[in-house]
CSV table of C-alpha atoms in Angstrom, one decimal:
chain,number,residue,atom,x,y,z
A,187,MET,CA,9.2,4.4,-5.4
A,188,SER,CA,8.4,8.1,-5.6
A,189,SER,CA,6.0,10.5,-4.1
A,190,THR,CA,5.0,14.0,-5.2
A,191,ALA,CA,3.9,14.9,-1.6
A,192,SER,CA,6.4,16.7,0.6
A,193,PRO,CA,8.0,14.3,3.1
A,194,THR,CA,6.9,16.6,5.9
A,195,ALA,CA,3.3,16.9,4.6
A,196,PHE,CA,2.4,13.6,6.2
A,197,ARG,CA,3.4,13.3,9.8
A,198,PRO,CA,0.8,11.5,11.9
A,199,ASP,CA,1.8,10.9,15.5
A,200,TRP,CA,2.3,7.2,14.9
A,201,LEU,CA,4.9,7.9,12.3
A,202,THR,CA,7.0,10.1,14.5
A,203,ASP,CA,6.3,8.1,17.7
A,204,PRO,CA,5.9,4.4,16.8
A,205,SER,CA,5.3,3.5,20.4
A,206,LYS,CA,1.7,4.9,19.9
A,207,LEU,CA,1.0,2.0,17.5
A,208,HIS,CA,0.8,-0.7,20.2
A,209,ALA,CA,-2.1,0.5,22.3
A,210,TRP,CA,-4.3,-2.2,20.8
A,211,GLN,CA,-7.5,-3.2,22.6
A,212,PRO,CA,-9.6,-6.2,21.9
A,213,GLY,CA,-12.9,-5.7,20.0
A,214,PRO,CA,-13.9,-4.4,16.6
A,215,THR,CA,-11.2,-1.9,16.5
A,216,TRP,CA,-7.7,-1.8,14.9
A,217,ARG,CA,-6.7,1.2,17.0
A,218,GLY,CA,-3.0,1.2,17.7
A,219,LEU,CA,-2.1,-1.2,14.9
A,220,HIS,CA,-0.1,-0.4,11.8
A,221,VAL,CA,-1.3,-2.0,8.6
A,222,LEU,CA,0.5,-2.1,5.3
A,223,GLY,CA,-1.9,-2.4,2.4
A,224,THR,CA,-0.7,-2.9,-1.2
A,225,GLY,CA,-3.0,-1.9,-4.1
A,226,GLY,CA,-4.8,0.6,-2.0
A,227,THR,CA,-5.6,3.3,-4.6
A,228,ARG,CA,-8.8,1.7,-6.1
A,229,GLY,CA,-11.4,-1.0,-5.8
A,230,LEU,CA,-11.3,-3.4,-2.9
A,231,GLY,CA,-7.8,-2.3,-1.8
A,232,ARG,CA,-9.1,1.3,-1.4
A,233,ALA,CA,-12.2,0.1,0.5
A,234,LEU,CA,-10.0,-1.9,2.8
A,235,VAL,CA,-7.8,1.2,3.5
A,236,LYS,CA,-11.0,3.2,4.3
A,237,ALA,CA,-12.4,0.5,6.6
A,238,LEU,CA,-9.1,0.1,8.5
A,239,LEU,CA,-8.8,3.9,9.0
A,240,ALA,CA,-12.4,4.0,10.2
A,241,ARG,CA,-11.5,1.3,12.8
A,242,GLY,CA,-8.6,3.3,14.0
A,243,ALA,CA,-5.7,1.6,12.3
A,244,ALA,CA,-2.6,3.5,11.2
A,245,VAL,CA,-2.4,2.6,7.5
A,246,THR,CA,0.4,2.8,5.0
A,247,ALA,CA,-0.9,2.0,1.5
A,248,THR,CA,0.8,1.6,-1.9
A,249,GLY,CA,-0.1,2.1,-5.5
A,250,THR,CA,1.7,2.5,-8.8
A,251,ASP,CA,-0.3,5.2,-10.6
A,252,GLU,CA,0.6,8.8,-9.5
A,253,VAL,CA,-2.8,10.2,-10.5
A,254,ARG,CA,-4.6,7.5,-8.4
A,255,LEU,CA,-2.2,8.1,-5.6
A,256,ASP,CA,-2.9,11.8,-5.6
A,257,ALA,CA,-6.7,11.2,-5.6
A,258,ALA,CA,-6.2,8.7,-2.7
A,259,ARG,CA,-4.1,11.2,-0.7
A,260,ARG,CA,-6.9,13.8,-1.1
A,261,ALA,CA,-9.7,11.3,-0.2
A,262,LEU,CA,-8.0,9.6,2.7
A,263,PRO,CA,-5.3,12.0,4.0
A,264,GLU,CA,-4.9,10.1,7.3
A,265,ALA,CA,-3.2,7.2,5.5
A,266,ARG,CA,0.4,7.3,4.5
A,267,TRP,CA,0.5,6.8,0.7
A,268,LEU,CA,3.6,5.5,-1.1
A,269,ALA,CA,4.2,4.9,-4.8
A,270,CYS,CA,5.6,1.4,-5.2
A,271,ASP,CA,5.6,-1.0,-8.2
A,272,LEU,CA,5.9,-4.3,-6.4
A,273,ILE,CA,7.2,-6.0,-9.6
A,274,ASP,CA,10.4,-3.9,-9.4
A,275,PRO,CA,12.9,-5.3,-6.8
A,276,ALA,CA,14.4,-1.9,-6.2
A,277,GLU,CA,11.1,-0.4,-5.4
A,278,ARG,CA,10.3,-3.2,-3.0
A,279,ARG,CA,13.6,-2.4,-1.2
A,280,GLU,CA,12.6,1.3,-1.1
A,281,LEU,CA,9.3,0.3,0.4
A,282,LEU,CA,11.0,-1.7,3.1
A,283,GLN,CA,13.4,1.2,3.8
A,284,ALA,CA,10.3,3.6,4.2
A,285,LEU,CA,8.9,1.1,6.8
A,286,ALA,CA,12.1,0.6,8.7
A,287,GLY,CA,11.8,1.3,12.4
A,288,LEU,CA,8.0,1.1,12.3
A,289,PRO,CA,6.2,-1.8,13.9
A,290,LEU,CA,4.0,-3.7,11.3
A,291,ASP,CA,1.1,-5.5,12.7
A,292,ALA,CA,-0.7,-6.6,9.6
A,293,PHE,CA,0.0,-6.9,5.9
A,294,ILE,CA,-2.8,-7.0,3.3
A,295,HIS,CA,-1.5,-7.7,-0.1
A,296,HIS,CA,-4.2,-6.6,-2.5
A,297,ALA,CA,-2.0,-5.4,-5.4
A,298,GLY,CA,-2.8,-7.4,-8.5
A,299,LEU,CA,-2.1,-7.4,-12.1
A,300,LYS,CA,-4.5,-8.7,-14.8
A,301,ALA,CA,-3.7,-8.6,-18.4
A,302,ALA,CA,-6.1,-9.4,-21.3
A,303,ARG,CA,-4.6,-12.2,-23.3
A,304,ALA,CA,-5.5,-13.4,-26.8
A,305,PHE,CA,-5.6,-17.2,-26.8
A,306,GLY,CA,-3.6,-17.4,-30.0
A,307,ALA,CA,-1.0,-14.9,-28.8
A,308,VAL,CA,0.7,-17.2,-26.4
A,309,GLY,CA,4.5,-17.0,-26.9
A,310,THR,CA,4.3,-13.9,-29.1
A,311,GLU,CA,5.9,-10.5,-28.4
A,312,ALA,CA,2.4,-9.0,-28.3
A,313,GLU,CA,1.6,-11.0,-25.2
A,314,PRO,CA,1.9,-9.1,-21.9
A,315,PRO,CA,4.7,-10.5,-19.6
A,316,LEU,CA,3.1,-13.5,-17.8
A,317,ALA,CA,6.0,-13.7,-15.4
A,318,ASP,CA,5.2,-10.2,-14.0
A,319,GLU,CA,1.6,-11.2,-13.5
A,320,LEU,CA,2.5,-14.4,-11.8
A,321,ASP,CA,5.2,-12.8,-9.6
A,322,LEU,CA,2.8,-10.1,-8.3
A,323,ASN,CA,-0.3,-12.1,-7.9
C-alpha cells in the first residue's frame, strides 16, 4: 500500500478524533458513520463513495492504480484514499494497520477483477491467474 499524498495532507476531524464518527441519527443520512469502500476509484465504487460522502459518511476508499487514485483524491478530497491491492496479503495487512483505532461501521467491497479469457487458453501460461480473480471477487 502506498500513497503519494502527504500523510498530513488529509486530516478530517473524524480521523484525528474518532469519537466524532458515532453521532449517527436515523434517516437517510450516514452522518457520523465510517465506511470502508474498496474499488472506489472508478465506476460503481466511485459512485458509492460520492453518494456516501453526500449523505455525511466519513469514507475511506481504496484503489490499486495511482493515476486513478490521484484523480479520485482531486475529485473527492473529503474521502481518505489509500492504495491497496487486495490480492496482496501484505497490502491487506497495511490497510488494516491504516484503519487501526478507527471505528468501522460499514464495509462495501466493490473491488473486482475481470480478465478476458480465450476459451482454448485454459491451463496455458497465456491465461491470466484465475486464482487471483477468484480470491478477490
